[in-house]
Tab-separated table of N, CA and C in Angstrom:
chain	number	residue	atom	x	y	z
C	1	MET	N	0.164	-52.863	-6.578
C	1	MET	CA	0.056	-54.311	-6.608
C	1	MET	C	1.230	-54.886	-7.397
C	2	GLU	N	1.774	-55.957	-6.856
C	2	GLU	CA	2.978	-56.535	-7.444
C	2	GLU	C	2.732	-57.144	-8.817
C	3	ILE	N	1.556	-57.698	-9.022
C	3	ILE	CA	1.287	-58.342	-10.318
C	3	ILE	C	1.319	-57.311	-11.438
C	4	ILE	N	0.913	-56.094	-11.146
C	4	ILE	CA	0.951	-55.038	-12.167
C	4	ILE	C	2.405	-54.736	-12.532
C	5	GLN	N	3.284	-54.725	-11.537
C	5	GLN	CA	4.705	-54.503	-11.809
C	5	GLN	C	5.281	-55.646	-12.643
C	6	ILE	N	4.922	-56.873	-12.295
C	6	ILE	CA	5.446	-58.030	-13.014
C	6	ILE	C	4.950	-58.042	-14.452
C	7	VAL	N	3.652	-57.822	-14.631
C	7	VAL	CA	3.085	-57.809	-15.981
C	7	VAL	C	3.647	-56.637	-16.780
C	8	GLY	N	3.789	-55.476	-16.136
C	8	GLY	CA	4.373	-54.318	-16.816
C	8	GLY	C	5.790	-54.600	-17.281
C	9	LEU	N	6.593	-55.179	-16.392
C	9	LEU	CA	7.958	-55.548	-16.769
C	9	LEU	C	7.942	-56.549	-17.916
C	10	GLY	N	7.053	-57.538	-17.827
C	10	GLY	CA	6.950	-58.540	-18.892
C	10	GLY	C	6.583	-57.933	-20.227
C	11	LEU	N	5.648	-57.014	-20.224
C	11	LEU	CA	5.227	-56.372	-21.475
C	11	LEU	C	6.348	-55.515	-22.067
C	12	ILE	N	7.023	-54.758	-21.207
C	12	ILE	CA	8.120	-53.905	-21.691
C	12	ILE	C	9.231	-54.757	-22.291
C	13	VAL	N	9.607	-55.813	-21.587
C	13	VAL	CA	10.684	-56.670	-22.084
C	13	VAL	C	10.256	-57.402	-23.354
C	14	THR	N	8.976	-57.778	-23.431
C	14	THR	CA	8.486	-58.428	-24.650
C	14	THR	C	8.621	-57.495	-25.848
C	15	ILE	N	8.248	-56.254	-25.678
C	15	ILE	CA	8.363	-55.283	-26.769
C	15	ILE	C	9.829	-55.075	-27.141
C	16	LEU	N	10.677	-54.907	-26.120
C	16	LEU	CA	12.115	-54.741	-26.396
C	16	LEU	C	12.692	-55.972	-27.088
C	17	THR	N	12.274	-57.150	-26.637
C	17	THR	CA	12.775	-58.386	-27.234
C	17	THR	C	12.375	-58.487	-28.696
C	18	LEU	N	11.136	-58.133	-28.996
C	18	LEU	CA	10.680	-58.189	-30.387
C	18	LEU	C	11.451	-57.208	-31.269
C	19	ILE	N	11.780	-56.055	-30.715
C	19	ILE	CA	12.537	-55.062	-31.482
C	19	ILE	C	13.982	-55.525	-31.676
C	20	ILE	N	14.596	-56.015	-30.613
C	20	ILE	CA	16.013	-56.405	-30.650
C	20	ILE	C	16.221	-57.710	-31.409
C	21	LYS	N	15.217	-58.576	-31.416
C	21	LYS	CA	15.355	-59.912	-31.997
C	21	LYS	C	15.784	-59.881	-33.463
C	22	GLU	N	15.347	-58.880	-34.197
C	22	GLU	CA	15.693	-58.797	-35.613
C	22	GLU	C	17.192	-58.536	-35.817
C	23	GLN	N	17.777	-57.713	-34.950
C	23	GLN	CA	19.181	-57.346	-35.100
C	23	GLN	C	20.120	-58.285	-34.337
C	24	LYS	N	19.752	-58.591	-33.101
C	24	LYS	CA	20.612	-59.402	-32.221
C	24	LYS	C	19.768	-60.467	-31.514
C	25	PRO	N	19.511	-61.591	-32.167
C	25	PRO	CA	18.656	-62.619	-31.556
C	25	PRO	C	19.212	-63.171	-30.241
C	26	MET	N	20.525	-63.302	-30.135
C	26	MET	CA	21.108	-63.826	-28.901
C	26	MET	C	20.882	-62.867	-27.741
C	27	PHE	N	21.042	-61.574	-28.002
C	27	PHE	CA	20.810	-60.571	-26.961
C	27	PHE	C	19.345	-60.564	-26.536
C	28	ALA	N	18.450	-60.745	-27.483
C	28	ALA	CA	17.022	-60.789	-27.172
C	28	ALA	C	16.707	-61.981	-26.267
C	29	PHE	N	17.314	-63.122	-26.562
C	29	PHE	CA	17.112	-64.301	-25.715
C	29	PHE	C	17.658	-64.064	-24.311
C	30	LEU	N	18.863	-63.497	-24.222
C	30	LEU	CA	19.451	-63.230	-22.908
C	30	LEU	C	18.609	-62.248	-22.110
C	31	LEU	N	18.052	-61.253	-22.778
C	31	LEU	CA	17.178	-60.294	-22.110
C	31	LEU	C	15.932	-60.992	-21.559
C	32	ALA	N	15.338	-61.873	-22.353
C	32	ALA	CA	14.159	-62.609	-21.906
C	32	ALA	C	14.495	-63.546	-20.748
C	33	ALA	N	15.619	-64.247	-20.844
C	33	ALA	CA	16.023	-65.164	-19.768
C	33	ALA	C	16.329	-64.392	-18.486
C	34	PHE	N	17.037	-63.296	-18.608
C	34	PHE	CA	17.364	-62.474	-17.444
C	34	PHE	C	16.097	-61.949	-16.780
C	35	THR	N	15.136	-61.539	-17.581
C	35	THR	CA	13.879	-61.039	-17.036
C	35	THR	C	13.143	-62.141	-16.280
C	36	GLY	N	13.131	-63.335	-16.837
C	36	GLY	CA	12.506	-64.457	-16.143
C	36	GLY	C	13.161	-64.727	-14.803
C	37	ILE	N	14.476	-64.665	-14.770
C	37	ILE	CA	15.210	-64.880	-13.518
C	37	ILE	C	14.902	-63.760	-12.525
C	38	MET	N	14.828	-62.539	-12.987
C	38	MET	CA	14.512	-61.410	-12.104
C	38	MET	C	13.111	-61.551	-11.507
C	39	ILE	N	12.166	-61.966	-12.307
C	39	ILE	CA	10.805	-62.174	-11.796
C	39	ILE	C	10.809	-63.289	-10.757
C	40	PHE	N	11.544	-64.366	-11.031
C	40	PHE	CA	11.642	-65.472	-10.078
C	40	PHE	C	12.265	-64.993	-8.765
C	41	LEU	N	13.345	-64.221	-8.831
C	41	LEU	CA	13.987	-63.705	-7.625
C	41	LEU	C	13.054	-62.771	-6.858
C	42	PHE	N	12.249	-62.005	-7.582
C	42	PHE	CA	11.279	-61.116	-6.957
C	42	PHE	C	10.262	-61.921	-6.145
C	43	LEU	N	9.933	-63.111	-6.623
C	43	LEU	CA	8.912	-63.931	-5.974
C	43	LEU	C	9.459	-64.823	-4.859
C	44	ILE	N	10.760	-64.907	-4.716
C	44	ILE	CA	11.352	-65.799	-3.705
C	44	ILE	C	10.852	-65.436	-2.310
C	45	GLY	N	10.741	-64.170	-1.998
C	45	GLY	CA	10.241	-63.749	-0.684
C	45	GLY	C	8.825	-64.228	-0.444
C	46	LYS	N	8.007	-64.148	-1.462
C	46	LYS	CA	6.616	-64.623	-1.348
C	46	LYS	C	6.584	-66.135	-1.145
C	47	ILE	N	7.439	-66.832	-1.874
C	47	ILE	CA	7.488	-68.290	-1.762
C	47	ILE	C	7.919	-68.698	-0.359
C	48	SER	N	8.908	-68.017	0.188
C	48	SER	CA	9.371	-68.366	1.534
C	48	SER	C	8.295	-68.089	2.573
C	49	SER	N	7.485	-67.049	2.376
C	49	SER	CA	6.370	-66.776	3.291
C	49	SER	C	5.351	-67.911	3.261
C	50	VAL	N	5.037	-68.401	2.083
C	50	VAL	CA	4.086	-69.509	1.952
C	50	VAL	C	4.648	-70.760	2.621
C	51	ILE	N	5.915	-71.030	2.419
C	51	ILE	CA	6.545	-72.203	3.041
C	51	ILE	C	6.490	-72.092	4.559
C	52	GLN	N	6.741	-70.910	5.090
C	52	GLN	CA	6.692	-70.712	6.540
C	52	GLN	C	5.290	-70.965	7.087
C	53	VAL	N	4.271	-70.479	6.411
C	53	VAL	CA	2.890	-70.706	6.849
C	53	VAL	C	2.564	-72.193	6.817
C	54	LEU	N	2.964	-72.881	5.760
C	54	LEU	CA	2.700	-74.316	5.660
C	54	LEU	C	3.424	-75.094	6.757
C	55	GLU	N	4.650	-74.699	7.073
C	55	GLU	CA	5.382	-75.365	8.151
C	55	GLU	C	4.704	-75.142	9.492
C	56	ASP	N	4.222	-73.921	9.736
C	56	ASP	CA	3.504	-73.634	10.984
C	56	ASP	C	2.237	-74.471	11.091
C	57	LEU	N	1.480	-74.564	9.996
C	57	LEU	CA	0.259	-75.371	9.998
C	57	LEU	C	0.566	-76.846	10.230
C	58	ALA	N	1.635	-77.336	9.629
C	58	ALA	CA	2.015	-78.740	9.801
C	58	ALA	C	2.405	-79.024	11.247
C	59	GLN	N	3.119	-78.106	11.873
C	59	GLN	CA	3.510	-78.307	13.268
C	59	GLN	C	2.301	-78.289	14.189
C	60	ARG	N	1.366	-77.376	13.941
C	60	ARG	CA	0.153	-77.303	14.768
C	60	ARG	C	-0.718	-78.538	14.630
C	61	SER	N	-0.741	-79.119	13.446
C	61	SER	CA	-1.604	-80.288	13.209
C	61	SER	C	-0.866	-81.610	13.400
C	62	SER	N	0.339	-81.556	13.902
C	62	SER	CA	1.154	-82.745	14.196
C	62	SER	C	1.399	-83.623	12.973
C	63	ILE	N	1.549	-82.990	11.831
C	63	ILE	CA	1.895	-83.728	10.611
C	63	ILE	C	3.403	-83.920	10.598
C	64	ASN	N	3.828	-85.096	10.193
C	64	ASN	CA	5.250	-85.386	10.104
C	64	ASN	C	5.897	-84.413	9.121
C	65	MET	N	6.918	-83.699	9.582
C	65	MET	CA	7.568	-82.676	8.751
C	65	MET	C	8.260	-83.280	7.530
C	66	VAL	N	8.596	-84.560	7.588
C	66	VAL	CA	9.221	-85.206	6.435
C	66	VAL	C	8.280	-85.167	5.236
C	67	PHE	N	6.999	-85.390	5.495
C	67	PHE	CA	6.020	-85.371	4.409
C	67	PHE	C	5.866	-83.970	3.823
C	68	LEU	N	5.796	-82.971	4.683
C	68	LEU	CA	5.657	-81.594	4.200
C	68	LEU	C	6.890	-81.192	3.396
C	69	LYS	N	8.063	-81.515	3.899
C	69	LYS	CA	9.284	-81.149	3.171
C	69	LYS	C	9.362	-81.867	1.826
C	70	THR	N	8.905	-83.116	1.800
C	70	THR	CA	8.896	-83.851	0.530
C	70	THR	C	7.938	-83.200	-0.458
C	71	ILE	N	6.764	-82.819	0.014
C	71	ILE	CA	5.786	-82.167	-0.865
C	71	ILE	C	6.328	-80.828	-1.362
C	72	LEU	N	6.976	-80.068	-0.490
C	72	LEU	CA	7.554	-78.790	-0.911
C	72	LEU	C	8.677	-78.994	-1.932
C	73	LYS	N	9.475	-80.051	-1.749
C	73	LYS	CA	10.517	-80.352	-2.734
C	73	LYS	C	9.897	-80.722	-4.078
C	74	ILE	N	8.824	-81.489	-4.036
C	74	ILE	CA	8.137	-81.875	-5.271
C	74	ILE	C	7.611	-80.638	-5.995
C	75	ILE	N	7.009	-79.735	-5.246
C	75	ILE	CA	6.506	-78.498	-5.846
C	75	ILE	C	7.667	-77.687	-6.427
C	76	GLY	N	8.783	-77.627	-5.696
C	76	GLY	CA	9.962	-76.912	-6.181
C	76	GLY	C	10.502	-77.495	-7.470
C	77	VAL	N	10.580	-78.820	-7.538
C	77	VAL	CA	11.057	-79.480	-8.763
C	77	VAL	C	10.125	-79.151	-9.926
C	78	ALA	N	8.825	-79.176	-9.666
C	78	ALA	CA	7.858	-78.879	-10.733
C	78	ALA	C	8.038	-77.457	-11.261
C	79	TYR	N	8.172	-76.485	-10.361
C	79	TYR	CA	8.347	-75.100	-10.786
C	79	TYR	C	9.676	-74.887	-11.516
C	80	ILE	N	10.739	-75.462	-10.983
C	80	ILE	CA	12.061	-75.279	-11.607
C	80	ILE	C	12.102	-75.944	-12.983
C	81	ALA	N	11.535	-77.148	-13.085
C	81	ALA	CA	11.514	-77.828	-14.384
C	81	ALA	C	10.699	-77.029	-15.401
C	82	GLU	N	9.565	-76.513	-14.973
C	82	GLU	CA	8.732	-75.715	-15.885
C	82	GLU	C	9.461	-74.443	-16.308
C	83	PHE	N	10.094	-73.769	-15.351
C	83	PHE	CA	10.827	-72.543	-15.643
C	83	PHE	C	11.966	-72.808	-16.620
C	84	GLY	N	12.745	-73.853	-16.345
C	84	GLY	CA	13.856	-74.204	-17.234
C	84	GLY	C	13.375	-74.585	-18.620
C	85	ALA	N	12.293	-75.365	-18.681
C	85	ALA	CA	11.759	-75.775	-19.981
C	85	ALA	C	11.269	-74.568	-20.777
C	86	GLN	N	10.659	-73.611	-20.105
C	86	GLN	CA	10.180	-72.417	-20.811
C	86	GLN	C	11.336	-71.593	-21.365
C	87	ILE	N	12.404	-71.471	-20.600
C	87	ILE	CA	13.566	-70.717	-21.094
C	87	ILE	C	14.170	-71.417	-22.307
C	88	VAL	N	14.311	-72.744	-22.214
C	88	VAL	CA	14.875	-73.500	-23.337
C	88	VAL	C	13.943	-73.432	-24.547
C	89	ARG	N	12.641	-73.472	-24.294
C	89	ARG	CA	11.658	-73.374	-25.375
C	89	ARG	C	11.742	-71.993	-26.042
C	90	ASP	N	11.979	-70.944	-25.240
C	90	ASP	CA	12.145	-69.596	-25.797
C	90	ASP	C	13.349	-69.532	-26.729
C	91	ALA	N	14.340	-70.362	-26.449
C	91	ALA	CA	15.532	-70.397	-27.303
C	91	ALA	C	15.307	-71.249	-28.547
C	92	GLY	N	14.110	-71.822	-28.674
C	92	GLY	CA	13.783	-72.597	-29.863
C	92	GLY	C	14.161	-74.067	-29.778
C	93	GLN	N	14.448	-74.559	-28.605
C	93	GLN	CA	14.872	-75.949	-28.435
C	93	GLN	C	13.746	-76.768	-27.786
C	94	GLU	N	12.733	-77.036	-28.567
C	94	GLU	CA	11.553	-77.753	-28.061
C	94	GLU	C	11.900	-79.152	-27.554
C	95	SER	N	12.774	-79.862	-28.255
C	95	SER	CA	13.090	-81.235	-27.845
C	95	SER	C	13.811	-81.264	-26.499
C	96	ILE	N	14.704	-80.330	-26.263
C	96	ILE	CA	15.393	-80.273	-24.968
C	96	ILE	C	14.414	-79.870	-23.872
C	97	ALA	N	13.506	-78.950	-24.186
C	97	ALA	CA	12.497	-78.540	-23.207
C	97	ALA	C	11.637	-79.732	-22.794
C	98	SER	N	11.280	-80.559	-23.745
C	98	SER	CA	10.490	-81.758	-23.432
C	98	SER	C	11.265	-82.702	-22.530
C	99	LYS	N	12.568	-82.822	-22.756
C	99	LYS	CA	13.396	-83.692	-21.909
C	99	LYS	C	13.497	-83.150	-20.495
C	100	ILE	N	13.572	-81.836	-20.354
C	100	ILE	CA	13.597	-81.223	-19.025
C	100	ILE	C	12.293	-81.519	-18.294
C	101	GLU	N	11.172	-81.369	-18.998
C	101	GLU	CA	9.875	-81.656	-18.383
C	101	GLU	C	9.768	-83.125	-17.984
C	102	LEU	N	10.228	-84.032	-18.846
C	102	LEU	CA	10.210	-85.456	-18.526
C	102	LEU	C	11.070	-85.748	-17.303
C	103	SER	N	12.243	-85.152	-17.240
C	103	SER	CA	13.130	-85.341	-16.087
C	103	SER	C	12.466	-84.868	-14.803
C	104	GLY	N	11.796	-83.725	-14.873
C	104	GLY	CA	11.085	-83.212	-13.701
C	104	GLY	C	10.006	-84.181	-13.240
C	105	LYS	N	9.262	-84.751	-14.176
C	105	LYS	CA	8.207	-85.703	-13.829
C	105	LYS	C	8.776	-86.967	-13.199
C	106	VAL	N	9.888	-87.448	-13.733
C	106	VAL	CA	10.507	-88.653	-13.165
C	106	VAL	C	11.012	-88.370	-11.755
C	107	LEU	N	11.667	-87.228	-11.560
C	107	LEU	CA	12.161	-86.880	-10.224
C	107	LEU	C	11.018	-86.719	-9.230
C	108	ILE	N	9.904	-86.147	-9.678
C	108	ILE	CA	8.735	-86.009	-8.811
C	108	ILE	C	8.216	-87.389	-8.415
C	109	MET	N	8.152	-88.301	-9.370
C	109	MET	CA	7.674	-89.644	-9.078
C	109	MET	C	8.592	-90.329	-8.061
C	110	VAL	N	9.884	-90.182	-8.232
C	110	VAL	CA	10.835	-90.797	-7.308
C	110	VAL	C	10.676	-90.213	-5.897
C	111	MET	N	10.542	-88.905	-5.809
C	111	MET	CA	10.405	-88.267	-4.499
C	111	MET	C	9.074	-88.593	-3.829
C	112	ALA	N	8.056	-88.920	-4.615
C	112	ALA	CA	6.727	-89.210	-4.064
C	112	ALA	C	6.598	-90.633	-3.527
C	113	ILE	N	7.555	-91.490	-3.804
C	113	ILE	CA	7.455	-92.893	-3.395
C	113	ILE	C	7.230	-93.053	-1.886
C	114	PRO	N	7.957	-92.352	-1.012
C	114	PRO	CA	7.690	-92.527	0.422
C	114	PRO	C	6.256	-92.151	0.824
C	115	ILE	N	5.720	-91.110	0.222
C	115	ILE	CA	4.356	-90.691	0.546
C	115	ILE	C	3.357	-91.720	0.027
C	116	ILE	N	3.566	-92.192	-1.184
C	116	ILE	CA	2.678	-93.215	-1.753
C	116	ILE	C	2.724	-94.485	-0.907
C	117	THR	N	3.908	-94.847	-0.432
C	117	THR	CA	4.057	-96.037	0.408
C	117	THR	C	3.253	-95.904	1.690
C	118	VAL	N	3.327	-94.757	2.343
C	118	VAL	CA	2.575	-94.535	3.581
C	118	VAL	C	1.074	-94.582	3.308
C	119	ILE	N	0.630	-94.002	2.213
C	119	ILE	CA	-0.796	-94.023	1.875
C	119	ILE	C	-1.264	-95.453	1.654
C	120	ILE	N	-0.507	-96.225	0.902
C	120	ILE	CA	-0.883	-97.621	0.636
C	120	ILE	C	-0.890	-98.424	1.932
C	121	GLU	N	0.112	-98.240	2.784
C	121	GLU	CA	0.151	-98.952	4.065
C	121	GLU	C	-1.044	-98.587	4.933
C	122	THR	N	-1.432	-97.316	4.935
C	122	THR	CA	-2.584	-96.879	5.718
C	122	THR	C	-3.871	-97.510	5.198
C	123	VAL	N	-4.037	-97.547	3.889
C	123	VAL	CA	-5.227	-98.152	3.285
C	123	VAL	C	-5.282	-99.643	3.603
C	124	VAL	N	-4.145	-100.302	3.524
C	124	VAL	CA	-4.101	-101.746	3.807
C	124	VAL	C	-4.479	-102.010	5.268
C	125	LYS	N	-4.044	-101.164	6.190
C	125	LYS	CA	-4.397	-101.325	7.598
C	125	LYS	C	-5.890	-101.117	7.838
C	126	LEU	N	-6.510	-100.256	7.042
C	126	LEU	CA	-7.930	-99.983	7.212
C	126	LEU	C	-8.826	-101.112	6.673
C	127	LEU	N	-8.298	-101.875	5.723
C	127	LEU	CA	-9.071	-102.964	5.117
C	127	LEU	C	-9.180	-104.124	6.112
C	128	PRO	N	-10.366	-104.777	6.150
C	128	PRO	CA	-10.511	-105.924	7.051
C	128	PRO	C	-9.643	-107.096	6.573
C	129	ALA	N	-9.094	-107.822	7.522
C	129	ALA	CA	-8.189	-108.925	7.185
C	129	ALA	C	-8.889	-110.154	6.710
């Protein structure tokens, strides 16, 4: 099972990081960041499979692909912002991590405007005049 490999790698790197951190804190941070990137790259194949299934379902149900792509972009921004904030937080920069998270939330809000507009227009059409 892949999760066992991921957790095993995480535990090994955590132990190595704790040992190395006393002597070479920068190397320990780079090791942790590199491990996070490796785990993310390992999961890219899984993510693309999920995206393909969602696209197939959207096509079968005649959902406008613009909406699905927007939702997938929003999810991507959320994951990337969280990942970046965690790496920065690992480096001890809490204030920068908070700014990354805030930026991700603002970008998500901006990207969601077309979907929110369609929802509001649909609700307004359903209301009696």
